Short mmCIF file of C-alpha atoms in Angstrom, two decimals:
data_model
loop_
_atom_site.label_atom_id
_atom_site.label_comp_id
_atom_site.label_asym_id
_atom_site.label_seq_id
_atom_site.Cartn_x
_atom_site.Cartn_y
_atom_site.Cartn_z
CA UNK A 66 7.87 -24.83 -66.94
CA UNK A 67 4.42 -24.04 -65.72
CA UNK A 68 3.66 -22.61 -61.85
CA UNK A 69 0.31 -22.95 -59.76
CA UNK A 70 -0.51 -21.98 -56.51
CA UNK A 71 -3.02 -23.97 -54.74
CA UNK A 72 -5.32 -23.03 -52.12
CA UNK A 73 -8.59 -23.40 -50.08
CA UNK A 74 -10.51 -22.86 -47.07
CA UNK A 75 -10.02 -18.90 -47.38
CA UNK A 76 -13.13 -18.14 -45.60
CA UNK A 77 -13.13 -14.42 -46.34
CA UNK A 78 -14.09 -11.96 -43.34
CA UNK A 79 -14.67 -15.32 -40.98
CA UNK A 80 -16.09 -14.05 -37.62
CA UNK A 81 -13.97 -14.44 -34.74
CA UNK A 82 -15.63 -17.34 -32.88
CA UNK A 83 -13.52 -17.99 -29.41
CA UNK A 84 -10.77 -15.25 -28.95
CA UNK A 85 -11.90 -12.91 -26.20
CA UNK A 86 -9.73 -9.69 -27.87
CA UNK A 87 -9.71 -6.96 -25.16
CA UNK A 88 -7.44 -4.87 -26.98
CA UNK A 89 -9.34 -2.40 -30.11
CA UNK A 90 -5.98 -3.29 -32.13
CA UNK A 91 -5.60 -6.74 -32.06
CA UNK A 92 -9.44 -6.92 -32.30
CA UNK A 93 -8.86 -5.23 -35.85
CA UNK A 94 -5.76 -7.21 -36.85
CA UNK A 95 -7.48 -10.66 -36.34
CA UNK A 96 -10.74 -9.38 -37.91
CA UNK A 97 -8.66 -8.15 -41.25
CA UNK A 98 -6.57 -11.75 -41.22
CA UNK A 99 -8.54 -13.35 -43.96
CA UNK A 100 -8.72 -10.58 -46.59
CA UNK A 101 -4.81 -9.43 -45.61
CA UNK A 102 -3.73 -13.09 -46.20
CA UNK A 103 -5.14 -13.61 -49.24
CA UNK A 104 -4.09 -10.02 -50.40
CA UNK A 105 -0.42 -11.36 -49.03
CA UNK A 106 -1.36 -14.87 -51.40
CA UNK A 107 -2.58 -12.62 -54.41
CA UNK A 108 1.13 -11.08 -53.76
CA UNK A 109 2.67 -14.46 -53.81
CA UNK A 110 1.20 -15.56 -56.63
CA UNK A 111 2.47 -13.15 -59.07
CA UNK A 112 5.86 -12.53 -57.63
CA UNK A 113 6.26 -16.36 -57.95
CA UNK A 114 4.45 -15.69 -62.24
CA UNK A 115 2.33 -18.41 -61.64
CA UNK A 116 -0.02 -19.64 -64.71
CA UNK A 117 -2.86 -20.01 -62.40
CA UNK A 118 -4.54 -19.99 -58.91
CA UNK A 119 -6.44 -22.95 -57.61
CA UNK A 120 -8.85 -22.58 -54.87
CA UNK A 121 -9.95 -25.89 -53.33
CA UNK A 122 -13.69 -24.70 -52.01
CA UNK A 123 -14.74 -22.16 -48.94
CA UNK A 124 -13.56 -18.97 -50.57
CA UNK A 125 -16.47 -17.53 -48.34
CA UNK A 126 -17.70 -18.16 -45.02
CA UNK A 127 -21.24 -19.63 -44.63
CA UNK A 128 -24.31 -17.46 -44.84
CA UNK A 129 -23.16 -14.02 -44.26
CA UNK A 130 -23.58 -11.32 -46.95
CA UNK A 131 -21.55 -8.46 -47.46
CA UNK A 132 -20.82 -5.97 -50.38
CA UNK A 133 -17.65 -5.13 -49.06
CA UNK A 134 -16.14 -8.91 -49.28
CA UNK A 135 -17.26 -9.38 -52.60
CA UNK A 136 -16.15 -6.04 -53.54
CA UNK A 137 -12.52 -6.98 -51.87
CA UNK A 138 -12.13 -9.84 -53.92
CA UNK A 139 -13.14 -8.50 -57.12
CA UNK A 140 -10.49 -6.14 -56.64
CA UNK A 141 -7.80 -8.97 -55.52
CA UNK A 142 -9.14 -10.88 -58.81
CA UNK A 143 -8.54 -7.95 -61.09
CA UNK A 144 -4.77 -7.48 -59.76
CA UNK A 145 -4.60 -11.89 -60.65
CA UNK A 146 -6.00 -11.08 -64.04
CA UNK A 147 -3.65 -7.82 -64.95
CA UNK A 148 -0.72 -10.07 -64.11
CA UNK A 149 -2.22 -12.56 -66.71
CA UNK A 150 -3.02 -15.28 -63.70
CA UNK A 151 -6.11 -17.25 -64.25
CA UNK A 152 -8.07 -18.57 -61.33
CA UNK A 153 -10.03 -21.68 -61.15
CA UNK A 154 -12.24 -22.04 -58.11
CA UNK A 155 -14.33 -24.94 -56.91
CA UNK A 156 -17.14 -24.58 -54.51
CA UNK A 157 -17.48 -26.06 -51.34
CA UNK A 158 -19.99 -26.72 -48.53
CA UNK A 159 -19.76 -22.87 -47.02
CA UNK A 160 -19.41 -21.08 -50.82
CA UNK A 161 -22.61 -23.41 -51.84
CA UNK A 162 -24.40 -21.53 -48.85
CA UNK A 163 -22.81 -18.20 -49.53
CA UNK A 164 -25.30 -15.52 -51.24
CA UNK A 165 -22.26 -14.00 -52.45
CA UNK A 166 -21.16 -16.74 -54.85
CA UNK A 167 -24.53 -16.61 -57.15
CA UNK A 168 -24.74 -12.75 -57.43
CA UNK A 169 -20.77 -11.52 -58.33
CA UNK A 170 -19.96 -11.27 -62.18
CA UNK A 171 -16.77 -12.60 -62.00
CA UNK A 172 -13.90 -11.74 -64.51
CA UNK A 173 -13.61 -13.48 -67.71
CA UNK A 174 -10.11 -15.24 -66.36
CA UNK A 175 -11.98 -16.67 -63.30
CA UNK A 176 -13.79 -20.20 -64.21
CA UNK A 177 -16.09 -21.60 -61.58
CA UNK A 178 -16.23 -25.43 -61.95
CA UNK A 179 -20.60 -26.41 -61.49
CA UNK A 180 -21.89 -29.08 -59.67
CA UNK A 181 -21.99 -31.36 -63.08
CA UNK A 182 -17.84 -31.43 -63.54
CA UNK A 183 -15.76 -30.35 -66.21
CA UNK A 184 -12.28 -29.79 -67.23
CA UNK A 185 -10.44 -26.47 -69.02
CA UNK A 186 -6.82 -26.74 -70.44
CA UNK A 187 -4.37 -24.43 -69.02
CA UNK A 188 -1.43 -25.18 -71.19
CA UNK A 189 -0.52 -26.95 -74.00
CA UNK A 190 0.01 -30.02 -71.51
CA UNK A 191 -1.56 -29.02 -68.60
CA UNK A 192 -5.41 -29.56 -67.59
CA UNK A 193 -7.54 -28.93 -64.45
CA UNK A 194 -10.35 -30.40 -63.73
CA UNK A 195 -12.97 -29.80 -60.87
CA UNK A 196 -16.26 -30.41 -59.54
CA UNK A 197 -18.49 -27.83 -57.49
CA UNK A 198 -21.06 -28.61 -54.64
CA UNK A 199 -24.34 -28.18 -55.78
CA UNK A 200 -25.43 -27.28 -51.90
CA UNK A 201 -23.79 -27.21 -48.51
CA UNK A 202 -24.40 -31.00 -48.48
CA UNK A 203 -22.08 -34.02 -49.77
CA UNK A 204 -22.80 -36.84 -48.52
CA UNK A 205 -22.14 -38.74 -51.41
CA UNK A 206 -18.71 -39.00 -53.07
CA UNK A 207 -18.17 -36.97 -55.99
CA UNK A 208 -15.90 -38.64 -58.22
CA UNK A 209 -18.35 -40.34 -60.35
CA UNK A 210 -18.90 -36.49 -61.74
CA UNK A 211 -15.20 -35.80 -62.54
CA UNK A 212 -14.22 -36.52 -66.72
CA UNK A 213 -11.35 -39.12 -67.53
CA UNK A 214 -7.82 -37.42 -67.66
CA UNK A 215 -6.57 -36.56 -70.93
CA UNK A 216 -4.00 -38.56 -72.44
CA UNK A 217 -0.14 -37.58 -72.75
CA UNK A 218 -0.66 -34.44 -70.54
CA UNK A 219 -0.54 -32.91 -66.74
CA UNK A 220 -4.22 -33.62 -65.21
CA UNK A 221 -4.81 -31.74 -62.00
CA UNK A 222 -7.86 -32.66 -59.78
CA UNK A 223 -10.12 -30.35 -57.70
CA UNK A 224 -12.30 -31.21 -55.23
CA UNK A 225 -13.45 -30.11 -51.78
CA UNK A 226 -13.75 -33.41 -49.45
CA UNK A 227 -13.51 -34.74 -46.08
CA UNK A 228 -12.04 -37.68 -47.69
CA UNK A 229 -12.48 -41.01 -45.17
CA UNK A 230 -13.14 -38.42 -42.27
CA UNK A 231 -11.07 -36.03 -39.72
CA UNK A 232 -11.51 -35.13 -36.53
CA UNK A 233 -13.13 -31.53 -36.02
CA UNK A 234 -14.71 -31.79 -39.97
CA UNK A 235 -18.01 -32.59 -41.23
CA UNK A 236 -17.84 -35.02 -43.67
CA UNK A 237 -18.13 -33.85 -47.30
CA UNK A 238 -17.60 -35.62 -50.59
CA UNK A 239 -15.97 -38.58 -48.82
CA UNK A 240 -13.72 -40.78 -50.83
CA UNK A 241 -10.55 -42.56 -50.01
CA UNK A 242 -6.69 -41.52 -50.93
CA UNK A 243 -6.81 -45.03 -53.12
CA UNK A 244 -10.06 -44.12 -54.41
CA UNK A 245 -8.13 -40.85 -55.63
CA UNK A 246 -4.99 -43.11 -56.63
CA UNK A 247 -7.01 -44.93 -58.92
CA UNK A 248 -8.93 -41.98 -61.09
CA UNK A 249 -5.54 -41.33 -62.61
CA UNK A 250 -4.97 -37.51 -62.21
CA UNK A 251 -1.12 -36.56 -61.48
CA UNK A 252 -2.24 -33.82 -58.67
CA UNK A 253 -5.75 -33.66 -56.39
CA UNK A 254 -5.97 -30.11 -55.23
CA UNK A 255 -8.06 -30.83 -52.42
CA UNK A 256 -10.09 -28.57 -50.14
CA UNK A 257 -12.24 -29.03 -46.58
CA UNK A 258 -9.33 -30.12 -43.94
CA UNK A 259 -7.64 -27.01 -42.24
CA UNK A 260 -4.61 -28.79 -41.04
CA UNK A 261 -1.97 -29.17 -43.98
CA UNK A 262 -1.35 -33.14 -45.15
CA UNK A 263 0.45 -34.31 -48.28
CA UNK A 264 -1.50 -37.93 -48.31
CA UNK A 265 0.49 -38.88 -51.32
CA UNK A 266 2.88 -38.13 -53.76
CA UNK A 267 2.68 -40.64 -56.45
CA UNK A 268 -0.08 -39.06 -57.37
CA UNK A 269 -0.02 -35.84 -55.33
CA UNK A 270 -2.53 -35.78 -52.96
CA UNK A 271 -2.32 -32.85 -51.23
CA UNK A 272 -4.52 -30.72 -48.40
CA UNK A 273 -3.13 -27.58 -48.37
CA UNK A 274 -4.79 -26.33 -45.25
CA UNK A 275 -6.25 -22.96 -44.29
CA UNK A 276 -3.97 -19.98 -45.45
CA UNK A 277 -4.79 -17.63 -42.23
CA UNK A 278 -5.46 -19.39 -38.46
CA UNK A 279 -8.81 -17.98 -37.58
CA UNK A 280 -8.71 -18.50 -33.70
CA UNK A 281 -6.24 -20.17 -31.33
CA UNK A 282 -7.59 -23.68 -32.51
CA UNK A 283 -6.34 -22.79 -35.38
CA UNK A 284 -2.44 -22.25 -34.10
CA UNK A 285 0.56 -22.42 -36.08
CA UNK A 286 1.70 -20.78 -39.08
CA UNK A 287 -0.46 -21.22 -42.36
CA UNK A 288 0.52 -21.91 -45.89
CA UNK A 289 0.00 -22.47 -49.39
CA UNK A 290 1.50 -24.24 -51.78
CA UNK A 291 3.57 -23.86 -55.21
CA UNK A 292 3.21 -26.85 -57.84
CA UNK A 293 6.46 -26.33 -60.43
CA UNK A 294 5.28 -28.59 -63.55
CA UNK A 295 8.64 -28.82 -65.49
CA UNK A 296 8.90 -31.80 -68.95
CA UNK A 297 5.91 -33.29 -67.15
CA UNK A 298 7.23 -33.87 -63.60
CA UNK A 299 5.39 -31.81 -60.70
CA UNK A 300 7.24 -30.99 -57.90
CA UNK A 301 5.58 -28.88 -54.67
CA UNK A 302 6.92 -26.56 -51.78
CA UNK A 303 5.11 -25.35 -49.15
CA UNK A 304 4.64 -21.00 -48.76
CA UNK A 305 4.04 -19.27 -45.94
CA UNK A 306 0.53 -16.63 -45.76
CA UNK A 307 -0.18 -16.23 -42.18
CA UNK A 308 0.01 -12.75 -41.17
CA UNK A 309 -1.31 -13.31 -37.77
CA UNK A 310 -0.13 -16.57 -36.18
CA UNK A 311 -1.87 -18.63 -33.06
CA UNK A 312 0.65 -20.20 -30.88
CA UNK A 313 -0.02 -22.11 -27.88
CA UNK A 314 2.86 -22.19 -25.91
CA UNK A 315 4.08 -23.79 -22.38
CA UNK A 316 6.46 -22.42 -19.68
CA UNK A 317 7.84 -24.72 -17.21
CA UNK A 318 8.81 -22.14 -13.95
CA UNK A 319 10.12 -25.18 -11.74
CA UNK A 320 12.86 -23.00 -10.99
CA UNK A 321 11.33 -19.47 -10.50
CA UNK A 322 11.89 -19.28 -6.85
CA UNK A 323 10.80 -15.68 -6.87
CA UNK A 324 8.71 -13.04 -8.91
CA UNK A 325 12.12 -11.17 -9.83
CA UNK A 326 13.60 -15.06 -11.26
CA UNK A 327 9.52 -15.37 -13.19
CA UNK A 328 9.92 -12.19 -14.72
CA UNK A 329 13.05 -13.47 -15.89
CA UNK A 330 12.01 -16.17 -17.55
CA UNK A 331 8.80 -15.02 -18.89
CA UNK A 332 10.95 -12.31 -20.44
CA UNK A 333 13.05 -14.68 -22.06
CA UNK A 334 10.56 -17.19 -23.68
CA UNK A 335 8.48 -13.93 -24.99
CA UNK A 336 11.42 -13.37 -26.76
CA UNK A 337 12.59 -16.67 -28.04
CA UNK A 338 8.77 -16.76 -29.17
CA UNK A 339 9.70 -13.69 -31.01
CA UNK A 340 11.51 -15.26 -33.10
CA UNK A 341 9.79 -18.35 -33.68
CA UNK A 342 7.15 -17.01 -34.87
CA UNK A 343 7.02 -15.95 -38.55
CA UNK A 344 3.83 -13.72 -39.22
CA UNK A 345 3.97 -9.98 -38.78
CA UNK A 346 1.27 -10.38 -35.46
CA UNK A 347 1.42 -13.19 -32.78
CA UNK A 348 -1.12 -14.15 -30.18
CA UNK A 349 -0.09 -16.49 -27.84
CA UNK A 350 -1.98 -18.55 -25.18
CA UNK A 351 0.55 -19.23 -23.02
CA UNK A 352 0.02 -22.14 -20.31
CA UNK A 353 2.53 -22.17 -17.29
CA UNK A 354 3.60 -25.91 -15.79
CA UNK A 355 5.71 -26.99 -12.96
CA UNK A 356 6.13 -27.23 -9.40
CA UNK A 357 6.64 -23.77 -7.86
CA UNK A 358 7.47 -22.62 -4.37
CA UNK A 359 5.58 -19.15 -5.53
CA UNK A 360 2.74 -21.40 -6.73
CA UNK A 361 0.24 -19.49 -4.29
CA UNK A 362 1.36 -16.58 -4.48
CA UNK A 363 0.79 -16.68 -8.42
CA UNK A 364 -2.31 -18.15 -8.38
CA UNK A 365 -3.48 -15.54 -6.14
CA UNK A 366 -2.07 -12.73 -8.86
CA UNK A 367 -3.12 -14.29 -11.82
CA UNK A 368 -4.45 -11.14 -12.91
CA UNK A 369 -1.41 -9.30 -12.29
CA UNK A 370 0.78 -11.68 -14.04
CA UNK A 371 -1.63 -11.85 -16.61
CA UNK A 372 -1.16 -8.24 -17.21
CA UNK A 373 2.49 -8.20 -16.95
CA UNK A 374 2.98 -11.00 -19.76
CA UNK A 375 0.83 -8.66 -22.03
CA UNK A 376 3.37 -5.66 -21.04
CA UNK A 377 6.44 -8.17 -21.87
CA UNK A 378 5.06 -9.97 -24.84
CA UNK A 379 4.32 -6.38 -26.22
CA UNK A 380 7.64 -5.06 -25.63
CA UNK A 381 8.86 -7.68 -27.73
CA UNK A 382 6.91 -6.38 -31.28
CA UNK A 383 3.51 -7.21 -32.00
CA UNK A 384 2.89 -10.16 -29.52
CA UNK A 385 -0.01 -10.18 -27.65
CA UNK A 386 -1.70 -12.89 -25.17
CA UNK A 387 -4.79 -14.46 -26.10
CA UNK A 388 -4.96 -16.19 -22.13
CA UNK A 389 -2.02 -17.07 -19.34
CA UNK A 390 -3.41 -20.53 -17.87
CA UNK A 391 -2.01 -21.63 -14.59
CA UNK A 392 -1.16 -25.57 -14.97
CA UNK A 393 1.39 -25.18 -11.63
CA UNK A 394 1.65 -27.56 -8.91
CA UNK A 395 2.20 -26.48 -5.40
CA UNK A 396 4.92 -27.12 -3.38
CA UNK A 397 5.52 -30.37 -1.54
CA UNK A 398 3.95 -29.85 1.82
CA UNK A 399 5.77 -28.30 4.67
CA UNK A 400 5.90 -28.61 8.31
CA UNK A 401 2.74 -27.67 9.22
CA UNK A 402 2.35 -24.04 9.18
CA UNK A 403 0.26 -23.73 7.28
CA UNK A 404 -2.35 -26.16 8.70
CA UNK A 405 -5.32 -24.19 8.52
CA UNK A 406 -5.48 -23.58 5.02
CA UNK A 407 -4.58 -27.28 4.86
CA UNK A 408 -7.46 -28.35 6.39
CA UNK A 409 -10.17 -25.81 4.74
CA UNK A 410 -8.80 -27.61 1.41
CA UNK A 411 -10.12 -30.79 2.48
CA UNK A 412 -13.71 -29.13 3.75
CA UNK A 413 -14.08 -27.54 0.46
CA UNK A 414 -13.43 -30.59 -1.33
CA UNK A 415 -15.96 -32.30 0.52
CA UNK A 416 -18.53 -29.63 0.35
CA UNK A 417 -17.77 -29.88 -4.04
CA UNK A 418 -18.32 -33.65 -3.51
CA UNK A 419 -21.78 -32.66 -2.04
CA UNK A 420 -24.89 -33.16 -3.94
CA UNK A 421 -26.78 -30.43 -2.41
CA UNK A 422 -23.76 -28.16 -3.31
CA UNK A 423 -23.60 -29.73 -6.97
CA UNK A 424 -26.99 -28.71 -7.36
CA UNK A 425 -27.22 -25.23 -6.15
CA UNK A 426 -24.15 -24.93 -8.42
CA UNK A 427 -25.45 -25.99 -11.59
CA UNK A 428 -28.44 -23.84 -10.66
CA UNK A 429 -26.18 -20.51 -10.90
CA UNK A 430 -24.33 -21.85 -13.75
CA UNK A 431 -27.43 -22.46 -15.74
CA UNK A 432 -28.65 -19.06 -14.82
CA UNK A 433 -25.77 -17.16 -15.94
CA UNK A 434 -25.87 -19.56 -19.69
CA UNK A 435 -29.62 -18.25 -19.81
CA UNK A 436 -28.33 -14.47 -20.56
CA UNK A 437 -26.51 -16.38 -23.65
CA UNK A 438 -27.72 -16.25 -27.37
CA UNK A 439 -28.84 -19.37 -27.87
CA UNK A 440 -26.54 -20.27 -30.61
CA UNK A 441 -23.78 -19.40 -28.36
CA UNK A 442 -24.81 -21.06 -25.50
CA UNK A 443 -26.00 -24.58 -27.62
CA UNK A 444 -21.72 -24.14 -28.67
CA UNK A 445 -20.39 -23.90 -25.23
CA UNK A 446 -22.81 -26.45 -23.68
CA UNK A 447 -23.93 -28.96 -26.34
CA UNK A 448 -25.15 -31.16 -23.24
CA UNK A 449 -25.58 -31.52 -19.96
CA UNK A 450 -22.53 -33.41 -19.19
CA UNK A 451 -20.45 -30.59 -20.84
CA UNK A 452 -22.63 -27.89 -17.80
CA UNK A 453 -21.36 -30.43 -15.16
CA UNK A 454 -17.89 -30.25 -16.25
CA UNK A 455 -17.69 -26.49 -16.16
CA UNK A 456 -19.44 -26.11 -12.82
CA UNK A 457 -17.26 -28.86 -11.78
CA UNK A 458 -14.32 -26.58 -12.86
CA UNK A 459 -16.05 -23.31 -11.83
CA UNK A 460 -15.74 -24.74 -8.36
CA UNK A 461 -12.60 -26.02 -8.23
CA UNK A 462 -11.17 -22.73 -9.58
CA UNK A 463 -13.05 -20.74 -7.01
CA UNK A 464 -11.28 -23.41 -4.52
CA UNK A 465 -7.78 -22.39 -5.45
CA UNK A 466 -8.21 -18.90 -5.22
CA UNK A 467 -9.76 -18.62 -1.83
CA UNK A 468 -6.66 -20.90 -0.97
CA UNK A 469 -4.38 -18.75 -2.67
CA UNK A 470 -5.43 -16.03 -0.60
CA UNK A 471 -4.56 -17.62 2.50
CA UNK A 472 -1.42 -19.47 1.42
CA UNK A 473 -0.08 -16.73 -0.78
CA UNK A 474 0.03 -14.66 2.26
CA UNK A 475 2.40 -17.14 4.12
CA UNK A 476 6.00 -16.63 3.08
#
């Protein structure tokens, strides 16, 4: 019986790109989450005595250089080969940019497939084979470049791809889950996709997704996953690696007819979350639906309440909130009294429906984007449609709250 883990998309010391961490610790948790999950997968792998480690492309992230990642994973490697694991790695689009990847003397029991394709034998019946991006790149499909399977043995295929396309992902390599059918390899250890999919399992065609979330579009619990090889059959199971988990989460507080009955229930789902959630570190953006009578009165306090789900969500153990979004509807109108505020809703709609006001603005908003890097900015606001839609939302927010203020006072 022969074990192999199977990995990709590690993207070592990955920046954090969207989470706005206020707190110092959490800050350092998320920024540790690569190399501490694939120190956690090194762990794995040799409590589980697997023959070898596959890594599906984007060991590294993009350009950046740094003698402290490659000096982390030369370590990690060294621990893989004194357990007698051997490592085969694949580049993809991000390693094939990486300065990293052409300057570290890796160990003898690491073999880096090359652009041109090859194939190394692993056991007496077992065989991986795997083909390397030349450059960041792929436009064309790779499999031309990948040698026949050998006969009367266990042929496992590497390859970093976007296959026929997904949504969020560049495409790379692309090829089709027949196209892969048809080369006749029993398992394709792909690479590129973040999001776990088994496309197939006769062969196995298998994305194994990122093995650490990297921001709260990347929520859920991350894995790897264990290939058993026993009298020529391969079975797989899935292994958790997260050790900080992205969770977005909804609360409907229909029934929170006060701030004591909230606190309640915000209590309560930080704790069922608590349990849900399996890494050692949560962060949670935590949206909260539902037709309120308090619906003023928490829109007015959103800062407060935002504060006191941090205080619960820490009391329950290494949770922390990411964002509280308000998705609440207001109660059904009432008899009047509140008339006033009624009525400056519907001038301030008008006034947003304004050009004049549109323009003035989009004039502030495109002020405050000018203070932006421009990378940054160019990723918030590709266009100008994307501008009108925040100021649109800028001034709808704004709305609310001077509402709130009025209405949250009443009752």
């Amino acid at each position: 019986m022969t074990k192999i883990l199977h990995t990709a998309d590690i993207h070592l010391d990955s920046p954090l790109r969207s989470l706005a961490l206020r707190n110092a610790p959490l800050r350092d948790a998320v920024a540790a989450a690569t190399r501490a999950s694939f120190s956690h997968l090194v762990d794995l792998a040799i409590a589980e005595d697997v023959a070898a480690l596959l890594i599906a492309g984007d060991l590294f992230d993009g350009r950046e250089r740094s003698a402290r990642t490659g000096a982390f994973l030369m370590g990690e490697l060294d621990r893989l080969g004194d357990a007698g694991i051997r490592v085969f790695y694949t580049k993809g689009n991000h390693d094939a940019e990486n300065p990293i990847t052409g300057t570290l003397d890796l160990p003898s029991h690491v073999h880096v497939f090359d652009a041109r394709g090859g194939r190394e034998q692993l056991a007496e019946d077992v065989w991986v084979h795997g083909v390397s991006f030349a450059d960041r790149h792929a436009p064309d499909s790779l499999l031309p470049r990948f040698k026949a399977p050998v006969p009367d043995a266990v042929n496992i295929a590497m390859l970093h791809s976007s296959l026929a396309g997904a949504a969020g992902h560049d495409v790379y390599a692309p090829c089709s889950v027949a196209d892969l059918a048809g080369m006749g390899f029993d398992y394709w250890a792909l690479g590129h996709v973040h999001k776990r999919q088994v496309h197939s399992e006769s062969p196995w065609v298998v994305m194994p997704g990122i093995p650490q979330g990297r921001d709260i579009g990347e929520a859920g619990s991350k894995s790897v996953t264990l290939l058993t090889i026993d009298q020529g059959r391969i079975a797989v199971s899935e292994r958790r690696t997260s050790v900080v988990e992205f969770v977005h989460s909804t609360l409907d507080i229909t029934d929170a007819d006060s701030d004591d009955a909230l606190r309640v229930m915000l209590r309560q789902h930080m704790s069922a979350l608590r349990r849900e959630i399996t890494a050692a570190t949560g962060v949670i953006r935590l949206t909260l639906t539902g037709r309120t009578p308090r619906h003023w009165q928490i829109v007015r306090d959103h800062d407060v309440w935002s504060e006191r789900v941090e205080d619960l969500a820490r009391a329950e153990g290494d949770l922390w909130i990411d964002k509280l979004v308000l998705d609440i509807a207001p109660p059904d109108a009432g008899d009047g009294a509140a008339g006033a505020a009624d009525e400056l809703a519907a001038m301030m709609t008008q006034i947003r429906a304004e050009p004049g006001f549109a323009a003035i603005a989009r004039e502030e908003v495109d002020a405050v984007l000018q203070d932006l890097p421009p990378g940054l900015r160019d990723r918030l606001m590709p266009d100008a449609a994307a501008r009108d839609d925040l100021t649109d939302r800028l001034a709808q927010a704004g709305a609310n709250r001077v509402l709130a203020r009025m209405k949250g006072a009443v009752g």
